[in-house]
Coordinates of C-alpha atoms in Angstrom, one line a residue:
Chain A
M139 CA 31.1 15.2 -44.3
L140 CA 28.9 14.4 -41.4
S141 CA 28.5 18.1 -40.2
A142 CA 27.6 18.9 -44.1
R143 CA 24.9 16.4 -44.0
A144 CA 23.7 17.6 -40.6
F145 CA 23.4 20.9 -42.2
V146 CA 21.5 19.7 -45.4
L147 CA 19.0 17.4 -43.7
P148 CA 16.8 20.0 -41.8
A149 CA 16.8 22.2 -45.1
A150 CA 15.3 18.8 -46.6
L151 CA 12.0 19.4 -44.5
L152 CA 11.3 22.6 -46.3
P153 CA 9.2 21.8 -49.5
G154 CA 10.9 22.5 -52.7
T155 CA 14.4 23.1 -51.5
A156 CA 17.6 21.3 -51.0
A157 CA 17.6 17.8 -53.1
A158 CA 14.9 19.0 -55.2
A159 CA 17.4 21.5 -56.7
D160 CA 19.3 18.7 -58.5
G161 CA 16.2 17.4 -60.3
A162 CA 15.1 14.9 -57.7
A163 CA 11.5 14.9 -56.3
P164 CA 11.1 17.0 -53.2
A165 CA 10.7 15.1 -50.0
W166 CA 7.3 16.6 -49.2
L167 CA 6.1 15.2 -52.5
L168 CA 7.5 11.7 -51.8
L169 CA 6.0 11.8 -48.4
W170 CA 2.5 12.4 -50.0
Q171 CA 3.1 9.8 -52.6
W172 CA 4.1 7.1 -50.0
T173 CA 1.6 8.1 -47.6
P174 CA -1.0 5.1 -48.6
A175 CA 2.0 2.6 -48.2
I176 CA 3.0 4.3 -44.8
A177 CA -0.7 3.9 -43.7
S178 CA -1.0 0.6 -44.5
G179 CA 2.3 -0.4 -42.6
F180 CA 0.9 1.7 -39.6
L181 CA -2.4 -0.5 -39.7
M182 CA -0.2 -3.3 -39.1
N183 CA 1.3 -1.8 -36.1
V184 CA -2.3 -1.0 -34.8
L185 CA -3.4 -4.5 -35.6
I186 CA -0.7 -5.9 -33.6
S187 CA -0.9 -3.3 -30.7
V188 CA -4.7 -4.2 -30.5
A189 CA -4.4 -7.8 -30.7
A190 CA -1.3 -7.9 -28.3
M191 CA -3.3 -5.7 -25.7
L192 CA -6.3 -7.9 -25.9
L193 CA -4.1 -10.9 -25.3
A194 CA -2.4 -9.3 -22.4
S195 CA -5.6 -8.2 -21.0
L196 CA -6.6 -11.7 -20.8
L197 CA -3.3 -13.2 -19.5
G198 CA -2.8 -10.3 -17.2
L199 CA -6.3 -10.7 -15.6
A200 CA -5.9 -14.3 -15.1
V201 CA -2.4 -13.8 -13.7
G202 CA -3.2 -10.7 -11.6
L203 CA -6.3 -12.5 -10.0
G204 CA -3.6 -15.5 -9.5
Q205 CA -1.6 -13.1 -7.4
L206 CA -4.3 -12.7 -5.1
S207 CA -5.6 -16.5 -5.0
G208 CA -5.9 -18.2 -1.8
L209 CA -4.0 -21.2 -3.4
A210 CA -0.4 -20.3 -2.1
P211 CA 1.6 -22.3 -5.0
W212 CA -0.5 -20.7 -7.7
R213 CA -0.3 -17.3 -6.0
R214 CA 3.5 -17.7 -6.0
A215 CA 3.9 -18.7 -9.4
C216 CA 1.8 -15.9 -10.7
H217 CA 3.7 -13.4 -8.6
F218 CA 7.0 -14.8 -9.9
L219 CA 5.7 -14.7 -13.6
T220 CA 4.6 -11.3 -13.1
H221 CA 7.6 -9.9 -11.8
F222 CA 10.0 -11.9 -14.0
F223 CA 8.5 -10.5 -17.2
R224 CA 7.8 -7.0 -15.7
N225 CA 11.4 -6.8 -15.6
A226 CA 12.4 -8.4 -18.9
P227 CA 13.0 -6.3 -21.8
W228 CA 10.4 -6.6 -24.5
L229 CA 12.8 -7.1 -27.2
V230 CA 14.4 -10.1 -25.6
V231 CA 11.1 -11.6 -24.9
L232 CA 10.2 -11.0 -28.7
F233 CA 13.5 -12.7 -29.8
Y234 CA 12.6 -15.7 -27.5
C235 CA 9.4 -15.9 -29.2
M236 CA 10.6 -15.8 -32.5
L237 CA 13.5 -18.3 -32.3
L238 CA 12.0 -20.8 -30.0
L239 CA 8.4 -21.0 -31.2
P240 CA 7.9 -23.4 -34.0
F241 CA 6.6 -22.2 -37.5
Q242 CA 3.6 -24.3 -36.9
L243 CA 1.5 -25.9 -34.4
R244 CA 0.3 -29.5 -34.4
L245 CA -3.1 -29.7 -32.6
F246 CA -5.0 -33.1 -32.9
G247 CA -3.1 -34.0 -36.0
V248 CA -3.7 -30.5 -37.8
A249 CA -0.8 -28.4 -38.6
L250 CA -2.0 -24.8 -37.9
P251 CA 0.5 -22.3 -39.2
F252 CA 2.2 -20.0 -36.7
P253 CA 3.4 -17.0 -38.7
D254 CA 5.8 -14.2 -37.4
W255 CA 3.3 -11.6 -36.8
A256 CA 1.3 -14.0 -34.5
K257 CA 4.5 -14.8 -32.5
A258 CA 5.3 -11.1 -32.4
I259 CA 2.0 -10.5 -30.9
L260 CA 2.6 -13.0 -28.3
G261 CA 6.2 -11.5 -27.8
I262 CA 4.7 -8.2 -26.9
A263 CA 1.7 -9.5 -25.1
I264 CA 3.8 -11.1 -22.5
G265 CA 5.5 -8.1 -21.4
A266 CA 2.4 -6.2 -21.5
A267 CA 0.6 -8.8 -19.5
A268 CA 2.8 -8.7 -16.6
N269 CA 2.0 -4.9 -16.4
V270 CA -1.6 -5.7 -16.7
S271 CA -1.3 -8.3 -13.8
E272 CA 0.1 -5.5 -11.4
I273 CA -2.8 -3.2 -12.7
V274 CA -5.2 -5.7 -11.8
R275 CA -3.7 -6.8 -8.4
G276 CA -3.5 -3.1 -7.5
A277 CA -7.1 -2.4 -8.2
V278 CA -8.5 -5.3 -6.6
Q279 CA -6.6 -4.4 -3.5
S280 CA -7.9 -1.1 -3.4
I281 CA -11.4 -2.3 -3.0
P282 CA -12.4 -1.8 0.6
P283 CA -12.4 -5.0 2.7
G284 CA -15.9 -4.3 3.7
Q285 CA -17.0 -5.4 0.3
W286 CA -15.5 -8.7 0.6
E287 CA -17.0 -9.0 4.0
S288 CA -20.5 -8.1 3.1
A289 CA -20.3 -10.4 0.1
E290 CA -19.1 -13.3 2.2
S291 CA -21.9 -12.6 4.7
L292 CA -24.5 -12.7 2.0
G293 CA -23.3 -16.1 0.9
F294 CA -21.3 -15.2 -2.2
S295 CA -18.5 -17.6 -3.1
R296 CA -15.2 -16.1 -3.6
R297 CA -15.5 -16.3 -7.2
Q298 CA -18.8 -14.6 -7.3
T299 CA -17.3 -11.9 -5.2
V300 CA -14.6 -11.5 -7.6
W301 CA -16.8 -11.3 -10.8
L302 CA -20.0 -9.7 -9.6
I303 CA -18.7 -7.2 -7.0
V304 CA -15.0 -6.6 -7.0
L305 CA -14.0 -6.5 -10.7
P306 CA -16.9 -4.4 -11.7
Q307 CA -15.8 -1.7 -9.3
C308 CA -12.2 -2.2 -10.7
L309 CA -12.7 -1.4 -14.2
R310 CA -13.0 2.2 -13.7
R311 CA -10.1 2.5 -11.5
M312 CA -7.9 0.1 -13.9
L313 CA -8.8 2.3 -17.0
P314 CA -6.1 5.0 -17.1
S315 CA -3.2 2.7 -16.2
W316 CA -4.5 0.3 -19.0
M317 CA -4.7 2.9 -21.4
N318 CA -1.3 4.2 -20.5
L319 CA 0.1 0.6 -21.0
Y320 CA -1.6 0.5 -24.4
A321 CA 0.2 3.7 -25.4
L322 CA 3.1 1.8 -24.5
V323 CA 2.3 -1.2 -26.6
V324 CA 1.8 1.0 -29.7
V325 CA 5.2 2.8 -29.5
S326 CA 6.7 -0.8 -28.9
T327 CA 5.2 -2.2 -32.1
P328 CA 8.3 -1.0 -34.3
L329 CA 10.3 -3.8 -32.2
C330 CA 8.5 -6.3 -34.5
N331 CA 10.4 -5.0 -37.4
I332 CA 13.8 -6.2 -36.0
V333 CA 12.2 -9.7 -35.9
G334 CA 11.2 -9.5 -39.5
V335 CA 7.5 -8.5 -39.3
H336 CA 6.5 -6.3 -42.0
E337 CA 5.2 -3.0 -40.3
V338 CA 5.5 0.4 -40.6
M339 CA 9.1 0.6 -40.2
S340 CA 9.7 -2.2 -42.8
V341 CA 7.5 -0.3 -45.2
A342 CA 9.9 3.0 -44.6
G343 CA 13.0 1.0 -44.8
E344 CA 11.9 -0.4 -48.3
L345 CA 10.7 2.9 -49.7
L346 CA 14.2 4.5 -48.6
A347 CA 16.1 1.7 -50.0
N348 CA 14.7 2.2 -53.4
Q349 CA 15.8 6.1 -53.3
D350 CA 19.3 6.0 -52.0
R351 CA 18.8 9.6 -50.7
H352 CA 20.3 10.3 -47.3
D353 CA 18.2 13.6 -47.3
L354 CA 15.0 11.7 -47.0
L355 CA 16.1 9.8 -43.8
L356 CA 15.0 12.8 -41.6
P357 CA 11.7 13.6 -43.2
V358 CA 10.6 10.0 -43.6
Y359 CA 11.5 9.0 -40.0
G360 CA 10.1 12.3 -38.8
Y361 CA 6.7 11.6 -40.6
L362 CA 6.5 8.1 -38.7
L363 CA 6.9 9.9 -35.5
L364 CA 4.2 12.2 -36.3
W365 CA 2.0 8.9 -36.9
F366 CA 2.5 7.5 -33.7
F367 CA 2.3 10.8 -32.0
A368 CA -1.0 11.4 -33.8
Y369 CA -2.4 7.8 -32.8
C370 CA -1.0 7.8 -29.1
Y371 CA -1.4 11.4 -27.9
P372 CA -5.0 11.3 -27.7
I373 CA -4.8 8.4 -25.8
A374 CA -2.7 10.1 -23.2
R375 CA -4.9 13.1 -23.2
L376 CA -7.9 10.9 -22.5
T377 CA -6.1 9.1 -19.9
R378 CA -5.1 12.4 -18.2
L379 CA -8.9 13.5 -18.5
L380 CA -10.0 10.1 -16.7
E381 CA -7.4 10.3 -14.1
R382 CA -8.3 13.8 -13.2
R383 CA -12.0 13.2 -12.7
P384 CA -12.7 12.2 -9.2
A385 CA -13.8 8.6 -9.1
P386 CA -17.5 8.6 -7.8
S387 CA -19.1 6.0 -6.3
L388 CA -21.5 6.0 -9.3
P389 CA -20.5 3.8 -12.1
Chain B
M91 CA -40.7 -11.6 23.9
N92 CA -41.7 -13.5 27.1
P93 CA -38.4 -15.0 28.4
S94 CA -40.1 -18.2 30.0
A95 CA -41.4 -19.0 26.3
A96 CA -38.1 -18.5 24.9
T97 CA -36.2 -20.8 27.4
R98 CA -38.5 -23.6 26.7
R99 CA -36.9 -24.1 23.2
P100 CA -33.1 -24.8 22.6
P101 CA -31.5 -21.2 22.0
L102 CA -31.3 -20.2 18.2
I103 CA -27.7 -19.1 19.1
R104 CA -25.5 -20.8 21.5
C105 CA -22.0 -19.5 22.1
R106 CA -19.8 -21.6 24.7
E107 CA -16.4 -20.8 25.9
V108 CA -15.5 -18.8 22.8
R109 CA -12.0 -18.0 22.3
K110 CA -10.4 -15.8 19.8
S111 CA -7.0 -14.1 19.4
F112 CA -5.4 -11.6 17.1
N113 CA -1.8 -11.8 16.8
G114 CA -1.4 -13.2 20.3
V115 CA -3.7 -10.9 21.9
E116 CA -6.8 -12.6 23.1
V117 CA -9.9 -10.6 22.3
L118 CA -12.5 -13.1 23.3
R119 CA -11.5 -15.2 26.6
G120 CA -14.3 -17.7 27.0
V121 CA -17.6 -15.9 26.0
C122 CA -21.0 -17.8 26.7
L123 CA -24.0 -16.1 25.2
D124 CA -27.4 -17.7 24.3
V125 CA -30.2 -16.1 22.0
A126 CA -33.5 -17.5 21.9
R127 CA -35.6 -17.4 18.8
G128 CA -37.6 -14.3 18.5
E129 CA -35.4 -12.8 21.2
V130 CA -33.7 -9.3 20.9
V131 CA -30.0 -9.1 22.6
C132 CA -28.0 -6.3 22.9
I133 CA -24.2 -6.5 23.5
I134 CA -22.9 -3.4 25.1
G135 CA -19.4 -2.4 26.3
P136 CA -16.4 -0.5 25.9
S137 CA -14.7 -0.1 22.8
G138 CA -12.1 -3.1 22.1
S139 CA -14.0 -5.4 24.6
G140 CA -14.5 -8.0 21.7
K141 CA -18.2 -7.3 20.9
S142 CA -17.8 -6.7 17.2
T143 CA -15.5 -9.9 17.0
L144 CA -18.1 -12.0 18.7
L145 CA -20.6 -10.8 16.1
R146 CA -18.1 -11.7 13.2
C147 CA -17.6 -15.2 14.9
I148 CA -21.3 -15.9 15.1
N149 CA -21.8 -15.6 11.2
G150 CA -18.3 -17.2 10.6
L151 CA -16.6 -14.2 9.2
A152 CA -13.9 -14.6 11.9
R153 CA -12.4 -18.1 13.0
I154 CA -12.5 -18.9 16.6
D155 CA -9.6 -20.5 18.3
G156 CA -11.6 -22.4 21.0
G157 CA -15.1 -23.1 22.2
S158 CA -18.1 -23.4 20.0
I159 CA -20.9 -21.6 18.4
H160 CA -24.2 -22.9 17.1
V161 CA -26.7 -21.2 15.1
D162 CA -29.8 -23.3 14.7
G163 CA -28.0 -26.5 15.4
L164 CA -25.2 -25.7 12.7
D165 CA -21.7 -25.8 14.1
V166 CA -20.3 -22.6 12.8
H167 CA -16.6 -23.6 13.0
D168 CA -16.9 -27.0 12.0
P169 CA -15.3 -27.0 8.5
A170 CA -17.9 -29.7 7.3
T171 CA -20.8 -27.3 7.8
D172 CA -22.4 -25.9 4.8
R173 CA -21.3 -22.4 4.7
L174 CA -24.3 -21.6 2.6
A175 CA -26.7 -22.9 5.0
L176 CA -25.2 -20.9 7.8
R177 CA -25.3 -17.7 5.7
R178 CA -28.8 -18.1 4.8
K179 CA -29.7 -18.2 8.6
V180 CA -27.5 -15.4 9.6
G181 CA -27.9 -11.8 8.2
M182 CA -25.5 -9.1 9.1
V183 CA -25.5 -5.4 8.9
F184 CA -22.2 -3.5 9.2
Q185 CA -21.3 -0.2 10.6
Q186 CA -19.9 1.2 7.3
Y187 CA -23.2 -0.3 5.2
N188 CA -20.9 -1.8 2.4
L189 CA -23.4 -1.6 -0.1
F190 CA -22.2 -2.4 -3.5
P191 CA -21.5 1.1 -5.1
H192 CA -21.7 -0.1 -8.6
K193 CA -25.3 -1.4 -8.3
T194 CA -28.7 0.3 -7.8
V195 CA -30.7 -0.1 -4.6
L196 CA -32.8 -2.5 -6.2
K197 CA -29.9 -4.6 -7.7
N198 CA -28.1 -4.5 -4.1
I199 CA -31.1 -6.3 -2.7
M200 CA -31.6 -8.6 -5.7
M201 CA -28.2 -9.8 -6.0
A202 CA -27.6 -12.4 -3.2
P203 CA -31.0 -14.0 -3.9
L204 CA -30.6 -14.1 -7.4
H205 CA -26.8 -15.4 -7.4
V206 CA -26.4 -17.2 -4.2
L207 CA -29.9 -18.8 -3.7
R208 CA -30.6 -18.8 -7.6
E209 CA -34.2 -17.7 -6.8
P210 CA -36.5 -16.7 -9.9
R211 CA -36.0 -13.3 -10.8
A212 CA -39.7 -12.0 -10.8
E213 CA -40.0 -13.3 -7.5
V214 CA -36.7 -12.0 -6.0
E215 CA -37.8 -8.6 -7.4
A216 CA -41.2 -8.5 -5.9
R217 CA -39.6 -9.4 -2.4
A218 CA -36.9 -6.6 -3.0
R219 CA -39.7 -4.1 -3.7
A220 CA -41.6 -5.1 -0.8
L221 CA -38.3 -4.8 1.2
I222 CA -37.6 -1.3 -0.1
A223 CA -41.3 -0.5 1.1
K224 CA -40.7 -1.8 4.3
V225 CA -37.6 0.3 5.1
R226 CA -39.7 3.5 3.6
L227 CA -37.3 3.8 0.5
Q228 CA -39.9 3.8 -2.2
G229 CA -38.8 5.9 -5.1
K230 CA -35.3 5.0 -4.6
E231 CA -35.0 1.9 -6.2
D232 CA -33.1 3.1 -9.2
A233 CA -30.5 5.5 -7.0
Y234 CA -27.1 4.5 -6.3
P235 CA -25.6 4.1 -2.9
G236 CA -23.5 7.3 -3.3
E237 CA -26.8 9.2 -4.0
L238 CA -28.1 8.1 -0.6
S239 CA -27.6 9.4 2.9
G240 CA -26.1 7.4 5.5
G241 CA -29.4 6.5 7.1
Q242 CA -30.9 5.5 3.9
Q243 CA -27.7 3.4 2.8
Q244 CA -28.1 1.6 6.1
R245 CA -31.6 0.9 5.6
V246 CA -30.9 -0.6 2.3
A247 CA -28.3 -2.5 3.9
I248 CA -30.7 -4.1 6.3
A249 CA -33.2 -4.8 3.3
R250 CA -30.3 -6.4 1.4
S251 CA -29.7 -9.0 4.5
L252 CA -33.6 -9.3 4.9
A253 CA -33.9 -10.4 1.3
M254 CA -31.9 -13.8 2.0
R255 CA -34.8 -14.4 4.8
P256 CA -32.4 -15.0 7.5
E257 CA -33.5 -16.4 10.8
V258 CA -31.3 -14.0 12.9
M259 CA -29.8 -10.6 12.1
L260 CA -26.6 -9.3 13.5
F261 CA -26.3 -5.5 13.6
D262 CA -22.8 -4.3 14.3
E263 CA -22.7 -0.8 15.6
V264 CA -25.0 0.0 12.6
T265 CA -25.7 3.7 13.8
A266 CA -22.3 4.6 15.0
A267 CA -21.3 6.1 11.4
L268 CA -24.5 8.0 11.0
D269 CA -25.3 11.6 11.5
P270 CA -27.4 12.1 14.5
E271 CA -30.5 13.4 12.7
T272 CA -30.5 9.9 10.4
V273 CA -30.0 7.4 13.6
S274 CA -33.5 7.6 14.5
E275 CA -34.9 6.3 10.9
V276 CA -32.7 3.4 11.3
L277 CA -33.5 2.5 14.8
V278 CA -37.3 2.6 13.7
T279 CA -36.6 0.0 11.2
I280 CA -34.8 -2.3 13.8
R281 CA -37.6 -1.6 16.1
E282 CA -40.2 -2.9 13.5
L283 CA -38.2 -5.9 12.8
A284 CA -38.0 -6.8 16.4
A285 CA -41.5 -6.0 16.9
E286 CA -42.4 -8.6 14.1
G287 CA -40.3 -11.2 16.0
M288 CA -37.2 -11.3 14.0
T289 CA -34.3 -12.6 16.5
C290 CA -31.6 -9.7 16.8
V291 CA -28.3 -9.4 18.0
L292 CA -27.1 -5.8 18.3
V293 CA -23.8 -4.5 19.3
T294 CA -24.8 -0.8 20.0
H295 CA -23.8 2.2 21.8
E296 CA -27.4 3.6 21.7
M297 CA -28.1 2.7 25.6
G298 CA -31.7 4.2 25.4
F299 CA -32.4 2.0 22.5
A300 CA -30.9 -0.9 24.0
R301 CA -33.0 -0.4 27.1
E302 CA -36.2 0.0 25.1
V303 CA -35.9 -2.6 22.4
A304 CA -33.7 -5.4 24.1
D305 CA -34.9 -8.3 26.0
H306 CA -31.7 -9.2 27.2
V307 CA -28.6 -7.3 27.7
Y308 CA -25.0 -8.6 27.8
F309 CA -22.1 -6.4 29.0
T310 CA -18.5 -7.3 27.8
D311 CA -15.3 -6.0 29.3
A312 CA -12.0 -7.1 28.0
G313 CA -13.0 -10.4 26.1
L314 CA -15.4 -11.4 28.8
I315 CA -19.2 -11.4 29.7
V316 CA -19.0 -9.3 32.7
E317 CA -22.8 -9.3 33.5
H318 CA -25.9 -10.1 31.5
A319 CA -29.5 -9.6 32.5
P320 CA -33.0 -8.9 31.2
A321 CA -33.0 -5.2 30.0
A322 CA -34.7 -3.7 32.7
D323 CA -32.7 -5.5 35.5
F324 CA -29.5 -4.6 33.6
F325 CA -30.1 -1.0 33.5
N326 CA -31.9 -0.4 36.8
R327 CA -29.9 -2.7 39.2
P328 CA -26.4 -3.6 37.4
H329 CA -24.3 -5.7 39.9
D330 CA -20.8 -5.7 38.5
P331 CA -18.9 -2.8 39.5
R332 CA -17.5 -2.5 35.8
T333 CA -21.0 -2.3 34.5
Q334 CA -22.0 0.4 37.0
A335 CA -18.9 2.4 36.1
F336 CA -19.7 2.1 32.4
L337 CA -23.3 2.9 32.6
A338 CA -22.4 5.9 34.7
K339 CA -20.3 7.1 32.1
V340 CA -22.6 6.5 29.2
L341 CA -26.1 7.2 30.6

């Protein structure tokens, strides 16, 4: 039985063959018809990834700079948070966010809804933020100490040195790792499906559930993989390009 | 400068019994040094004798472990001393220039007066352009440090320090990293500064320059001032055998 299905599935990829023979619509036609639904589902993945990455960048910047703070308790706390969540599986963090956070927040007596998608963004962002934190720490530490010294001798405060002199030089160094991380965030967004957020995997599941056709599993999920590939591969190429370009002293 | 005129007023820089250790190794072992306003002082001596450390202690980049340093009446190592007041009085130029690579020449010079002193932009820019002319770099206002030669970068670094209108300039082996053909252009700039009456303390290996420009020369060895004298006396009639041995080697 299993071996028979394995034999049939690849054939289903070819237009107008296999399942189409018994009168059902061919796989390629269904994929074509479902493309708008899949695209709108994928849009949700993109939105989640962008929002999670923005949040992760802000959190990660704060915690990453915290790892270099002169204030020892704050520095240790940031170090611990970074390494704790860098080693936490994103799905576990996601479940924590889903199950432990309330469905609404009360701020100054106003009830704000806290929908599942927002929790999912937070869940993904936490894991990503821990990675951003390390990227920031590494980049800041790669700036030659002479930059700090000359800034100090000119009277810049530590805060001014970080924001005006060190971080602007770091941006370029951080970009490849940051983009790499973003691609990871994108391919992690289907995790949100498991915790009930309606994204491209849920869309595919619903479309398949209406058909009850095993021969569609491979084409549909293969099609999803292509979507992710088409979105992430250019990011990877661009990252490689940025990495290979020697970092000049010009911005 | 006339030494007798200089001695009538309290010294601009007064170091007394300065001690400093790194990891248990004492690099300054009770250094005393006075610099009068308008005086040019050269500190020479073998590598590792504590010359650069002394300069870094004078502007508070390094903490001292004993003794005292006063700059224009400010106790450099009193925690209650206003850091900014000190930085305004003391400019420092480093061996590695330490320009900000992400900013143009003009911006490098303008940054500290704008952000640290919070002076009006138009005034700061006019001053920066005048300083660029003074160090003979007209036309390079919009160049980035990476586009300049070492000598040009060092002159920008001097202009950047001067933009804070310091009362004393510290030069830490500023020609040591330069190609031989660009050394003289930096020395010309320093010579002009000295001629205008700027108080200068130079750590240098350029004996010819020290002899020509210095009012007073200090010789350090193993964390101590071994000998100090007016420049002519120092080079013509060194007393201490260590000074004699050093001069015999380098002259």
